[in-house]
Amino acid sequence: MKPAIIRSSDAEVLRFIEEMTSDVDSVQERVLSEILAQNAGTEYLSKCGHPMDRATFRAKVPVVSYEALKPYMQRIANGDRSPVLSTRPVTDLIASSGTSAGECRMLPNIQDVGGRLRHLKSLLMPVMNLHLPGLDKGKALYFLFVRPETKTAGGLTVWPILTSFYKSEGFRNRPHDPFHDYTSPTAAIVCPDTFQSMYAQMLCGLCQRHQVLRIGAVFATGLLRAVQFLQLNWEQLAADIEAGALTSRVADESVRDAVAGILRPDPELARFVRDECGKAGWAGILARVWPNARYLEAVITGTMAQYVPTLRHYSGGLPMVSISYASSECFFGVNLRPLCDPSEVSYTIMPNLAYFEFLPVDDDDQEEGDGVPAVLVDLARVEAGREYEIVVTTFAGLNRYRVGDVLRVSGFHKSAPQFQFVRRANMILSIDADKTDEVELQRAVERASALLRQPHGASVAEYTSRTCTARIPGHYVVYWELAAGVAVDKEVLDGCCLEMEEALNTMYRQSRVVYGSIGPLEIRVVRPGTFQDLMDYTISRGASVNQYKTPRCVTFPPAIKLLDSCVVSNHFSAALPRWTSYD
Ligand code: AMP
């Protein structure tokens, strides 16, 4: 099924969405047979008995997660050019924010994936424009960034999907499109230095502030980072605007050239920036600085929901829109009611993007391991109100692959189910792109608590954790109850914070070191008996004594309050953990 619509009229796009959602099952049937035909010659599908139709596919192809595919990915990364997973040549590898054994997951990319992403993006603005007409009459201030790329032993580039998209010829040489008229010059978007990139994007956004109709970033954290950047840099930004000259802190020549085309001496704008940003209260700053903005766009569901209150504080009442749901593995769908409340956001899966199946997560009789002959439910047969883990089969060569996201069916658009994002399976902590699971946290606690043994003979008796996003950047808080009777020096506990960070996954450390999007990890030591109190409290609310296990992450506000009321000392990481691009 070709991702046919790249540039079409709004009406055509809306008609296409209606058509795709009218008979989801027949679209899915077609998509699967196209994928199976395209990838018929692959080693993977051959090993699965060459399935060519839905029934054989269901009977023979196992449900897998990344670990099972890792040896194939490794071979591709090392230069194996045979049709391992896909018959189309692998052009590069996509680094997902998901990790496996602490390392980044790598996924093969083939040529038409970029086309599919452009296709998904082409659906979004017509939907938005239906609800807020006139969005083609101004600009978008979107804070967009590239991330570092590496090469594999086999010479393939490894980069995040959006980095590959922004650096593609298609993006750099895109024809003018009134719906994608960004205030940020492309040179600023593709500048690898985060400070220079953000500075230039903010400056250009300020210079064109009256033309800005929408403000966005990929994730809510990106928008909040932009606000924080403005808080830290408005004086320099105002000075540049007054003089019409860019600070020497932005040294990248192509960025300087691009900004020179936009920046003019404007004392009045400089005064405005100083007046607004110099005020004590920053509530509503986004609407004040960009008075014609009509909404904020960013992913605000899933782990990003924790940032909605802070974003609301800065938004000045602008609607917050979470328009699409996508991942490195697969693009899923669109929010067809973009102006709904953040708590009600649902995504309609577009059945032409991949073949989708669903693993019920609320069934006691379903096994959870890899390769299980689990009964998967088709897209057209999911039931309202139930939760499922999404399983995808893609043109790029993933077959019955567990993405790791749990979704709840919230309703239907025509015959297409709509899903609320519930959670990332296994993940307990996330501030930005990091996804930390229980095993990783346990490993980090074990490694750090080794520092307590020598010379103190102390140990961690119990622990739990949470994220703290009261300030930006947010950080991990880990509550430790130490085995009673042994005093531990403050310096040792401070050192334990860094030791834990060293043990966390590559995405965590990259976010700490490269983007500064996660603050120093904090250990809060609680008094002896705190975890007993936590258990008593949980049981008083109806939990079973026999089945009680210490939660490794707490989100329930009264439980957090209980823990915080028992803190005897706080400790922070005093340095950055190690991270290299070859991690
Ligand atoms: P990545 O593989 O790094 O591109 O991250 C993709 C993951 O981010 C998805 O599998 C989800 O867990 C999460 N994600 C992406 N879009 C959304 C969304 N709209 N709402 C909630 N979570 C999302």
Coordinates of C-alpha atoms and ligand atoms in Angstrom, one line a residue:
M1 CA 0.0 0.0 0.0
K2 CA 1.7 3.2 -1.2
P3 CA 1.9 6.1 1.2
A4 CA 0.3 8.1 -1.7
I5 CA -0.6 11.4 -0.1
I6 CA 2.4 13.7 0.4
R7 CA 1.1 17.0 -0.7
S8 CA -2.6 17.2 -1.4
S9 CA -5.5 19.5 -0.5
D10 CA -7.0 19.4 2.9
A11 CA -10.2 17.9 1.5
E12 CA -8.3 15.1 -0.2
V13 CA -6.4 14.3 3.0
L14 CA -9.5 14.2 5.1
R15 CA -11.3 12.0 2.5
F16 CA -8.3 9.7 2.6
I17 CA -8.5 9.4 6.4
E18 CA -12.2 8.6 6.1
E19 CA -11.5 6.0 3.5
M20 CA -8.8 4.4 5.4
T21 CA -10.9 4.2 8.6
S22 CA -14.0 2.9 6.9
D23 CA -13.0 -0.7 6.5
V24 CA -9.9 -1.2 8.6
D25 CA -9.8 -4.9 8.2
S26 CA -9.6 -5.0 4.4
V27 CA -6.9 -2.3 4.5
Q28 CA -5.0 -4.4 7.0
E29 CA -5.4 -7.6 4.9
R30 CA -3.9 -5.7 1.9
V31 CA -1.1 -4.3 3.9
L32 CA 0.0 -7.6 5.3
S33 CA -0.1 -9.3 1.9
E34 CA 2.0 -6.4 0.5
I35 CA 4.5 -6.8 3.3
L36 CA 4.7 -10.6 2.9
A37 CA 5.2 -10.3 -0.8
Q38 CA 7.8 -7.6 -0.5
N39 CA 9.8 -9.5 2.1
A40 CA 9.1 -13.0 0.8
G41 CA 12.8 -13.5 0.0
T42 CA 14.1 -12.7 3.5
E43 CA 16.0 -15.0 5.7
Y44 CA 13.7 -14.3 8.6
L45 CA 10.4 -15.1 6.8
S46 CA 12.0 -18.1 5.2
K47 CA 12.8 -19.5 8.6
C48 CA 9.2 -18.9 9.5
G49 CA 8.1 -21.1 6.6
H50 CA 7.4 -18.5 3.9
P51 CA 4.1 -17.2 5.1
M52 CA 2.2 -15.6 2.2
D53 CA -1.3 -15.2 3.7
R54 CA -2.8 -14.1 6.9
A55 CA -3.6 -17.6 8.2
T56 CA -0.1 -19.0 7.7
F57 CA 1.4 -15.8 9.0
R58 CA -0.6 -16.1 12.2
A59 CA 0.3 -19.8 12.6
K60 CA 4.0 -19.6 11.9
V61 CA 5.4 -16.3 12.8
P62 CA 6.3 -15.9 16.4
V63 CA 5.7 -12.8 18.5
V64 CA 9.0 -11.4 19.5
S65 CA 10.6 -8.5 21.3
Y66 CA 13.8 -6.7 20.5
E67 CA 16.1 -9.2 22.3
A68 CA 15.1 -12.0 19.8
L69 CA 16.0 -9.8 16.9
K70 CA 19.2 -8.4 18.3
P71 CA 21.5 -11.0 16.6
Y72 CA 19.9 -10.1 13.2
M73 CA 20.4 -6.4 14.0
Q74 CA 24.0 -7.0 14.9
R75 CA 24.7 -8.8 11.6
I76 CA 23.2 -6.0 9.7
A77 CA 25.2 -3.5 11.7
N78 CA 28.4 -5.4 11.0
G79 CA 27.8 -5.2 7.2
D80 CA 25.7 -8.2 6.2
R81 CA 24.0 -7.0 3.1
S82 CA 22.0 -10.2 2.4
P83 CA 18.2 -9.8 2.8
V84 CA 18.1 -10.6 6.5
L85 CA 14.9 -8.9 7.5
S86 CA 13.9 -6.9 4.4
T87 CA 14.5 -7.4 0.7
R88 CA 15.0 -3.6 0.3
P89 CA 18.6 -2.4 1.0
V90 CA 19.1 -1.1 4.5
T91 CA 20.1 2.5 4.1
D92 CA 20.9 3.2 7.8
L93 CA 20.0 2.2 11.3
I94 CA 17.5 4.0 13.5
A95 CA 18.5 4.4 17.2
S96 CA 15.4 4.1 19.3
S97 CA 15.1 5.7 22.8
G98 CA 14.2 2.2 24.0
T99 CA 17.2 0.3 25.3
S100 CA 18.2 -3.3 25.5
A101 CA 20.6 -4.3 28.3
G102 CA 21.5 -0.7 28.7
E103 CA 22.3 -0.1 25.1
C104 CA 20.3 1.7 22.4
R105 CA 18.1 -0.4 20.3
M106 CA 19.0 -0.3 16.6
L107 CA 16.4 -0.8 13.9
P108 CA 17.1 -1.2 10.1
N109 CA 15.8 1.6 7.9
I110 CA 14.9 1.2 4.3
Q111 CA 14.3 3.9 1.7
D112 CA 10.5 4.2 1.9
V113 CA 10.4 4.8 5.6
G114 CA 11.0 8.5 5.1
G115 CA 8.1 8.6 2.7
R116 CA 5.9 7.0 5.3
L117 CA 6.9 9.6 7.9
R118 CA 6.2 12.4 5.4
H119 CA 2.9 10.7 4.7
L120 CA 1.9 10.6 8.4
K121 CA 3.0 14.2 8.8
S122 CA 0.9 15.2 5.7
L123 CA -2.2 14.0 7.5
L124 CA -1.7 16.2 10.6
M125 CA -2.2 19.8 9.4
P126 CA -5.4 19.2 7.5
V127 CA -6.8 17.7 10.7
M128 CA -5.5 20.7 12.7
N129 CA -6.8 23.2 10.1
L130 CA -10.2 21.7 10.3
H131 CA -10.4 22.6 14.0
L132 CA -8.4 25.9 13.8
P133 CA -8.7 27.3 10.3
G134 CA -6.1 29.7 9.0
L135 CA -3.0 27.9 10.2
D136 CA -1.5 28.4 6.8
K137 CA -1.5 32.2 7.2
G138 CA 1.5 32.3 9.5
K139 CA 4.5 30.5 10.9
A140 CA 5.3 27.7 13.2
L141 CA 7.9 28.1 16.0
Y142 CA 9.0 24.5 16.4
F143 CA 12.0 23.7 18.4
L144 CA 13.5 20.9 16.4
F145 CA 16.9 19.3 17.0
V146 CA 19.2 16.7 15.6
R147 CA 21.1 14.3 17.8
P148 CA 24.6 12.8 17.4
E149 CA 25.1 10.0 14.9
T150 CA 27.6 7.2 14.8
K151 CA 28.8 4.6 12.3
T152 CA 28.6 0.9 12.8
A153 CA 31.5 -1.5 12.0
G154 CA 29.8 -2.2 8.7
G155 CA 29.7 1.5 7.8
L156 CA 26.0 2.2 8.4
T157 CA 25.0 5.5 10.0
V158 CA 23.1 5.1 13.3
W159 CA 20.8 8.0 14.2
P160 CA 17.4 8.8 15.7
I161 CA 14.6 8.8 13.2
L162 CA 14.0 12.5 13.3
T163 CA 17.7 13.3 12.8
S164 CA 17.6 11.2 9.7
F165 CA 14.5 13.0 8.6
Y166 CA 15.8 16.6 9.2
K167 CA 19.1 15.8 7.6
S168 CA 17.4 14.2 4.5
E169 CA 17.5 16.0 1.1
G170 CA 13.7 15.8 1.2
F171 CA 13.5 18.0 4.3
R172 CA 16.4 20.3 3.4
N173 CA 15.1 21.0 -0.1
R174 CA 11.4 20.8 0.7
P175 CA 9.2 23.1 -1.4
H176 CA 7.5 25.9 0.3
D177 CA 4.5 24.7 2.2
P178 CA 2.4 27.2 4.1
F179 CA 1.6 24.6 6.7
H180 CA 5.3 23.9 7.4
D181 CA 6.7 27.3 7.3
Y182 CA 9.0 27.3 10.3
T183 CA 10.6 30.3 12.0
S184 CA 13.7 28.2 12.6
P185 CA 16.1 28.1 9.6
T186 CA 17.0 24.6 8.6
A187 CA 20.7 25.3 9.3
A188 CA 19.7 25.9 13.0
I189 CA 17.7 22.7 13.1
V190 CA 20.5 20.6 11.8
C191 CA 23.2 22.3 13.8
P192 CA 24.6 19.5 16.1
D193 CA 25.5 21.9 18.9
T194 CA 22.4 22.0 21.2
F195 CA 23.1 25.5 22.6
Q196 CA 23.8 27.1 19.2
S197 CA 20.8 25.4 17.7
M198 CA 18.4 26.4 20.4
Y199 CA 19.8 30.0 20.6
A200 CA 19.3 30.5 16.9
Q201 CA 15.8 29.0 16.9
M202 CA 14.8 31.1 19.9
L203 CA 16.2 34.3 18.4
C204 CA 14.5 33.7 15.0
G205 CA 11.2 32.9 16.9
L206 CA 11.5 36.2 18.8
C207 CA 12.2 38.2 15.7
Q208 CA 9.2 36.8 13.9
R209 CA 7.0 36.7 17.0
H210 CA 3.9 38.3 15.4
Q211 CA 3.8 35.7 12.6
V212 CA 3.9 32.7 14.9
L213 CA 0.6 30.9 14.9
R214 CA 1.7 27.8 16.8
I215 CA 4.6 26.8 19.1
G216 CA 5.8 23.2 19.3
A217 CA 8.4 20.6 20.0
V218 CA 8.4 16.9 19.6
F219 CA 7.9 16.2 23.3
A220 CA 6.6 18.4 26.1
T221 CA 10.1 18.3 27.6
G222 CA 11.3 20.1 24.5
L223 CA 8.9 23.0 25.0
L224 CA 9.8 23.3 28.6
R225 CA 13.5 23.3 27.8
A226 CA 12.8 26.1 25.4
V227 CA 11.1 28.1 28.2
Q228 CA 14.0 27.4 30.5
F229 CA 16.5 28.4 27.8
L230 CA 14.6 31.8 27.4
Q231 CA 14.8 32.2 31.2
L232 CA 18.6 31.8 31.2
N233 CA 19.4 33.7 28.0
W234 CA 16.9 36.5 27.4
E235 CA 19.3 39.2 28.3
Q236 CA 21.8 38.1 25.6
L237 CA 18.9 37.5 23.2
A238 CA 17.6 41.1 23.8
A239 CA 21.1 42.5 23.4
D240 CA 21.5 40.7 20.0
I241 CA 18.1 42.0 18.9
E242 CA 18.9 45.5 19.9
A243 CA 22.2 45.5 18.0
G244 CA 21.0 43.4 15.1
A245 CA 24.1 41.2 15.6
L246 CA 24.4 37.6 16.7
T247 CA 26.5 36.7 19.8
S248 CA 29.8 35.1 19.1
R249 CA 28.6 32.1 21.2
V250 CA 26.9 31.0 18.0
A251 CA 30.0 30.1 15.9
D252 CA 28.6 27.7 13.3
E253 CA 28.9 29.6 10.0
S254 CA 25.9 28.2 8.3
V255 CA 23.7 29.1 11.3
R256 CA 25.2 32.6 11.4
D257 CA 24.4 33.1 7.7
A258 CA 20.8 31.9 8.2
V259 CA 20.2 34.1 11.2
A260 CA 21.7 37.1 9.4
G261 CA 18.8 36.8 6.9
I262 CA 16.3 37.3 9.7
L263 CA 18.0 39.4 12.5
R264 CA 17.7 43.2 12.2
P265 CA 18.4 45.9 14.8
D266 CA 15.0 46.3 16.6
P267 CA 15.3 48.3 19.9
E268 CA 11.5 48.1 20.4
L269 CA 11.5 44.3 20.3
A270 CA 14.6 44.2 22.6
R271 CA 12.7 46.4 25.1
F272 CA 9.7 44.1 24.9
V273 CA 11.8 41.0 25.5
R274 CA 13.5 42.7 28.5
D275 CA 10.1 43.9 29.9
E276 CA 8.4 40.5 29.6
C277 CA 11.2 38.3 30.6
G278 CA 12.3 40.6 33.4
K279 CA 9.0 40.2 35.2
A280 CA 9.0 38.0 38.3
G281 CA 6.1 35.8 37.2
W282 CA 6.5 33.7 34.1
A283 CA 2.9 32.4 34.1
G284 CA 1.5 32.7 30.6
I285 CA 4.9 33.7 29.1
L286 CA 4.3 31.8 25.9
A287 CA 1.1 33.5 25.0
R288 CA 2.6 36.9 26.0
V289 CA 5.7 36.6 23.9
W290 CA 3.9 35.1 20.9
P291 CA 0.5 36.8 21.1
N292 CA -0.9 35.2 17.8
A293 CA -0.1 31.7 18.8
R294 CA -3.2 29.6 18.8
Y295 CA -2.0 26.4 20.3
L296 CA 1.0 24.5 21.7
E297 CA 2.0 21.2 20.0
A298 CA 4.0 18.4 21.6
V299 CA 3.5 14.8 22.8
I300 CA 1.8 15.3 26.2
T301 CA 0.5 11.7 26.7
G302 CA 2.2 8.7 28.3
T303 CA 5.3 9.7 30.3
M304 CA 4.9 13.3 29.1
A305 CA 1.6 13.7 30.9
Q306 CA 3.7 14.6 34.0
Y307 CA 4.6 17.9 32.4
V308 CA 1.1 19.1 31.5
P309 CA 0.6 21.2 34.7
T310 CA 3.9 23.0 34.1
L311 CA 3.2 23.5 30.5
R312 CA -0.2 24.8 31.4
H313 CA 1.4 27.3 33.7
Y314 CA 3.5 28.8 30.9
S315 CA 0.9 28.5 28.2
G316 CA -1.4 31.4 29.1
G317 CA -4.4 29.2 28.4
L318 CA -3.4 28.1 24.9
P319 CA -4.7 24.7 24.0
M320 CA -2.2 21.9 24.2
V321 CA -2.3 19.5 21.2
S322 CA -0.8 16.0 21.0
I323 CA -1.4 15.3 17.4
S324 CA 0.4 12.0 16.6
Y325 CA 1.7 8.8 17.9
A326 CA 4.8 7.3 16.3
S327 CA 8.0 5.4 17.2
S328 CA 11.3 4.4 15.6
E329 CA 9.8 1.0 14.8
C330 CA 6.6 2.2 13.2
F331 CA 4.3 5.1 12.8
F332 CA 0.9 4.6 14.3
G333 CA -1.7 7.3 14.0
V334 CA -3.3 10.6 14.4
N335 CA -5.4 12.4 17.1
L336 CA -8.5 13.3 15.2
R337 CA -9.8 15.5 18.1
P338 CA -6.7 17.6 18.6
L339 CA -8.3 20.2 20.8
C340 CA -9.6 17.7 23.4
D341 CA -8.4 17.9 27.0
P342 CA -4.9 16.3 27.4
S343 CA -6.4 13.6 29.6
E344 CA -8.7 12.5 26.8
V345 CA -6.2 12.3 23.9
S346 CA -6.8 9.2 21.7
Y347 CA -4.9 8.2 18.6
T348 CA -6.6 6.6 15.6
I349 CA -4.3 4.1 14.1
M350 CA -3.9 4.5 10.4
P351 CA -4.3 0.9 9.0
N352 CA -2.2 1.6 5.9
L353 CA 1.0 2.3 7.9
A354 CA 1.8 -1.2 9.0
Y355 CA 0.1 -4.4 10.0
F356 CA -1.1 -4.1 13.6
E357 CA -2.0 -6.8 16.1
F358 CA -2.7 -6.6 19.8
L359 CA -1.7 -8.7 22.8
P360 CA -4.3 -8.4 25.5
V361 CA -2.6 -7.4 28.8
D362 CA -5.5 -8.0 31.1
D363 CA -5.9 -11.7 30.4
D364 CA -4.6 -14.0 33.1
D365 CA -4.3 -16.8 30.6
Q366 CA -2.0 -15.0 28.2
E367 CA 1.7 -15.7 28.5
E368 CA 4.0 -12.7 28.2
G369 CA 7.3 -14.3 27.0
D370 CA 8.8 -14.1 23.5
G371 CA 7.8 -16.5 20.8
V372 CA 4.6 -17.4 22.6
P373 CA 1.7 -18.6 20.5
A374 CA -0.3 -15.9 22.1
V375 CA -3.7 -15.1 20.7
L376 CA -3.3 -11.8 19.1
V377 CA -6.2 -9.7 18.3
D378 CA -6.6 -7.9 14.9
L379 CA -6.9 -4.1 14.7
A380 CA -10.5 -4.5 13.6
R381 CA -11.4 -6.8 16.5
V382 CA -10.1 -5.0 19.6
E383 CA -12.7 -4.3 22.2
A384 CA -13.6 -0.9 23.7
G385 CA -12.3 -0.4 27.3
R386 CA -9.6 -3.2 27.0
E387 CA -5.9 -2.8 27.2
Y388 CA -3.4 -4.3 24.7
E389 CA 0.2 -4.2 24.0
I390 CA 0.7 -3.2 20.4
V391 CA 2.6 -5.7 18.0
V392 CA 3.7 -4.5 14.6
T393 CA 4.7 -6.0 11.3
T394 CA 6.4 -3.4 9.1
F395 CA 7.7 -3.0 5.5
A396 CA 11.2 -2.5 7.0
G397 CA 11.3 -6.1 8.2
L398 CA 9.9 -6.3 11.8
N399 CA 7.5 -9.2 12.0
R400 CA 5.1 -9.5 15.0
Y401 CA 7.4 -7.2 17.0
R402 CA 6.4 -6.0 20.4
V403 CA 7.0 -2.3 20.5
G404 CA 6.5 -2.2 24.3
D405 CA 3.6 0.2 24.5
V406 CA 0.3 -0.5 26.2
L407 CA -2.8 1.1 24.9
R408 CA -6.4 1.2 25.9
V409 CA -9.3 1.2 23.3
S410 CA -11.2 4.4 24.0
G411 CA -13.6 4.4 21.1
F412 CA -13.9 4.2 17.3
H413 CA -13.7 6.5 14.4
K414 CA -15.8 4.7 11.8
S415 CA -14.4 1.2 11.9
A416 CA -11.0 2.3 13.2
P417 CA -10.3 1.9 16.9
Q418 CA -8.9 4.8 18.8
F419 CA -6.4 4.3 21.6
Q420 CA -5.3 6.1 24.7
F421 CA -1.6 5.6 25.5
V422 CA -1.5 3.9 28.9
R423 CA 2.1 3.1 29.6
R424 CA 5.3 1.7 28.3
A425 CA 5.5 -1.9 29.4
N426 CA 8.1 -2.4 32.1
M427 CA 9.2 1.2 32.3
I428 CA 9.1 2.8 35.7
L429 CA 11.1 6.0 35.3
S430 CA 11.3 8.5 32.5
I431 CA 12.1 12.2 32.4
D432 CA 12.8 12.8 28.7
A433 CA 13.7 10.2 26.1
D434 CA 15.1 7.9 28.8
K435 CA 13.2 4.8 29.7
T436 CA 14.4 3.0 32.8
D437 CA 12.9 -0.3 33.9
E438 CA 13.0 -2.1 37.2
V439 CA 15.9 -4.3 36.3
E440 CA 18.0 -1.3 35.4
L441 CA 17.1 0.5 38.6
Q442 CA 17.9 -2.6 40.6
R443 CA 21.3 -2.9 38.9
A444 CA 22.1 0.7 39.6
V445 CA 21.1 0.4 43.3
E446 CA 23.2 -2.7 43.7
R447 CA 26.2 -1.1 42.1
A448 CA 26.0 2.1 44.2
S449 CA 25.3 0.2 47.4
A450 CA 28.6 -1.6 47.0
L451 CA 30.2 1.7 47.9
L452 CA 28.4 1.5 51.3
R453 CA 29.9 -1.9 52.2
Q454 CA 33.5 -0.8 52.2
P455 CA 34.4 0.6 54.7
H456 CA 31.0 1.2 56.3
G457 CA 29.6 -2.3 56.3
A458 CA 26.3 -0.7 55.5
S459 CA 23.7 -1.7 52.9
V460 CA 20.4 -0.6 51.3
A461 CA 17.6 -2.4 53.1
E462 CA 14.8 -1.1 50.9
Y463 CA 14.4 1.3 48.1
T464 CA 11.9 2.9 45.8
S465 CA 11.9 5.8 43.3
R466 CA 10.0 8.5 41.4
T467 CA 10.6 11.3 39.0
C468 CA 10.6 14.8 40.3
T469 CA 9.5 17.4 37.7
A470 CA 8.8 20.3 40.0
R471 CA 11.7 22.1 38.4
I472 CA 13.1 21.7 34.8
P473 CA 15.1 19.7 34.1
G474 CA 13.4 17.0 36.1
H475 CA 15.4 14.3 37.9
Y476 CA 15.2 10.8 39.4
V477 CA 14.7 10.6 43.2
V478 CA 15.6 7.3 44.8
Y479 CA 14.5 6.7 48.4
W480 CA 16.9 4.5 50.4
E481 CA 16.3 3.0 53.7
L482 CA 19.7 1.8 55.1
A483 CA 20.1 -1.3 57.2
A484 CA 19.8 0.0 60.7
G485 CA 22.6 0.8 63.0
V486 CA 25.4 2.0 60.7
A487 CA 26.2 5.6 60.0
V488 CA 27.4 6.5 56.5
D489 CA 29.3 9.6 55.6
K490 CA 27.6 12.2 53.5
E491 CA 30.4 12.1 50.9
V492 CA 29.9 8.4 50.4
L493 CA 26.2 8.9 49.8
D494 CA 26.8 11.8 47.4
G495 CA 29.2 9.4 45.6
C496 CA 26.4 6.7 45.4
C497 CA 24.3 9.1 43.4
L498 CA 26.9 9.4 40.7
E499 CA 27.6 5.6 40.9
M500 CA 23.9 5.0 40.2
E501 CA 23.9 7.3 37.2
E502 CA 27.0 5.5 35.8
A503 CA 25.0 2.3 35.9
L504 CA 21.9 3.6 34.2
N505 CA 21.2 3.1 30.5
T506 CA 22.8 5.0 27.6
M507 CA 19.7 7.2 26.9
Y508 CA 19.7 8.3 30.5
R509 CA 23.4 9.3 30.5
Q510 CA 23.1 10.9 27.1
S511 CA 20.2 13.0 28.2
R512 CA 22.2 14.0 31.3
V513 CA 25.5 14.7 29.5
V514 CA 24.6 15.9 26.0
Y515 CA 21.2 17.6 26.3
G516 CA 21.1 18.5 30.0
S517 CA 17.5 17.4 29.9
I518 CA 17.8 15.4 33.1
G519 CA 19.1 16.9 36.4
P520 CA 21.4 15.2 38.9
L521 CA 20.1 12.1 40.5
E522 CA 19.0 12.5 44.1
I523 CA 19.1 9.9 46.9
R524 CA 16.8 10.6 49.8
V525 CA 17.8 8.6 52.8
V526 CA 14.7 7.8 54.9
R527 CA 14.6 6.9 58.6
P528 CA 14.5 3.2 59.6
G529 CA 11.0 1.8 59.5
T530 CA 9.8 4.0 56.6
F531 CA 9.1 1.2 54.3
Q532 CA 7.2 -0.7 57.0
D533 CA 5.0 2.5 57.2
L534 CA 4.6 2.5 53.5
M535 CA 3.5 -1.1 53.5
D536 CA 1.1 -0.5 56.4
Y537 CA -0.3 2.4 54.5
T538 CA -0.7 0.4 51.3
I539 CA -2.4 -2.4 53.1
S540 CA -4.7 0.0 54.9
R541 CA -5.9 0.9 51.4
G542 CA -6.8 -2.6 50.6
A543 CA -3.6 -4.3 49.3
S544 CA -3.1 -8.0 50.3
V545 CA -0.5 -8.6 53.0
N546 CA 0.6 -11.8 51.4
Q547 CA 1.1 -10.3 48.0
Y548 CA 2.6 -7.0 49.1
K549 CA 5.9 -6.2 47.3
T550 CA 7.7 -2.9 47.7
P551 CA 6.9 -0.8 44.7
R552 CA 10.0 0.2 42.9
C553 CA 8.4 3.4 41.8
V554 CA 5.8 5.5 43.6
T555 CA 3.4 7.9 41.9
F556 CA 0.5 8.0 44.3
P557 CA 0.8 11.5 46.0
P558 CA 0.0 10.3 49.6
A559 CA 2.7 7.6 49.3
I560 CA 5.2 10.2 48.1
K561 CA 4.2 12.5 51.0
L562 CA 4.7 9.7 53.5
L563 CA 8.2 9.0 52.1
D564 CA 9.1 12.7 52.0
S565 CA 8.0 13.1 55.6
C566 CA 10.6 10.5 56.6
V567 CA 13.7 11.9 54.8
V568 CA 16.7 12.4 57.0
S569 CA 19.2 13.5 54.4
N570 CA 19.3 14.4 50.6
H571 CA 22.2 13.7 48.3
F572 CA 22.8 14.7 44.7
S573 CA 25.2 13.6 42.0
A574 CA 28.0 16.2 42.0
A575 CA 29.3 15.4 38.5
L576 CA 28.1 14.0 35.2
P577 CA 28.2 10.3 34.4
R578 CA 30.3 9.0 31.5
W579 CA 28.7 8.9 28.1
T580 CA 30.3 8.5 24.7
S581 CA 28.5 8.2 21.3
Y582 CA 29.8 4.6 21.2
D583 CA 28.0 3.6 24.4
Ligands
AMP1 P1 11.4 6.2 19.9 O1 11.5 4.8 19.6 O2 12.6 6.7 20.5 O3 11.0 7.0 18.7 O4 10.2 6.4 21.0 C1 9.0 6.0 20.7 C2 8.2 5.8 21.9 O5 7.8 7.0 22.5 C3 6.9 5.1 21.7 O6 7.0 3.7 21.5 C4 6.1 5.5 22.9 O7 6.5 4.8 24.0 C5 6.6 7.0 23.1 N1 5.6 7.8 22.3 C6 5.7 8.3 21.1 N2 4.6 9.0 20.7 C7 3.9 9.1 21.8 C8 2.6 9.6 22.1 N3 1.9 10.4 21.3 N4 2.1 9.4 23.4 C9 2.8 8.7 24.3 N5 4.0 8.1 24.1 C10 4.5 8.3 22.9

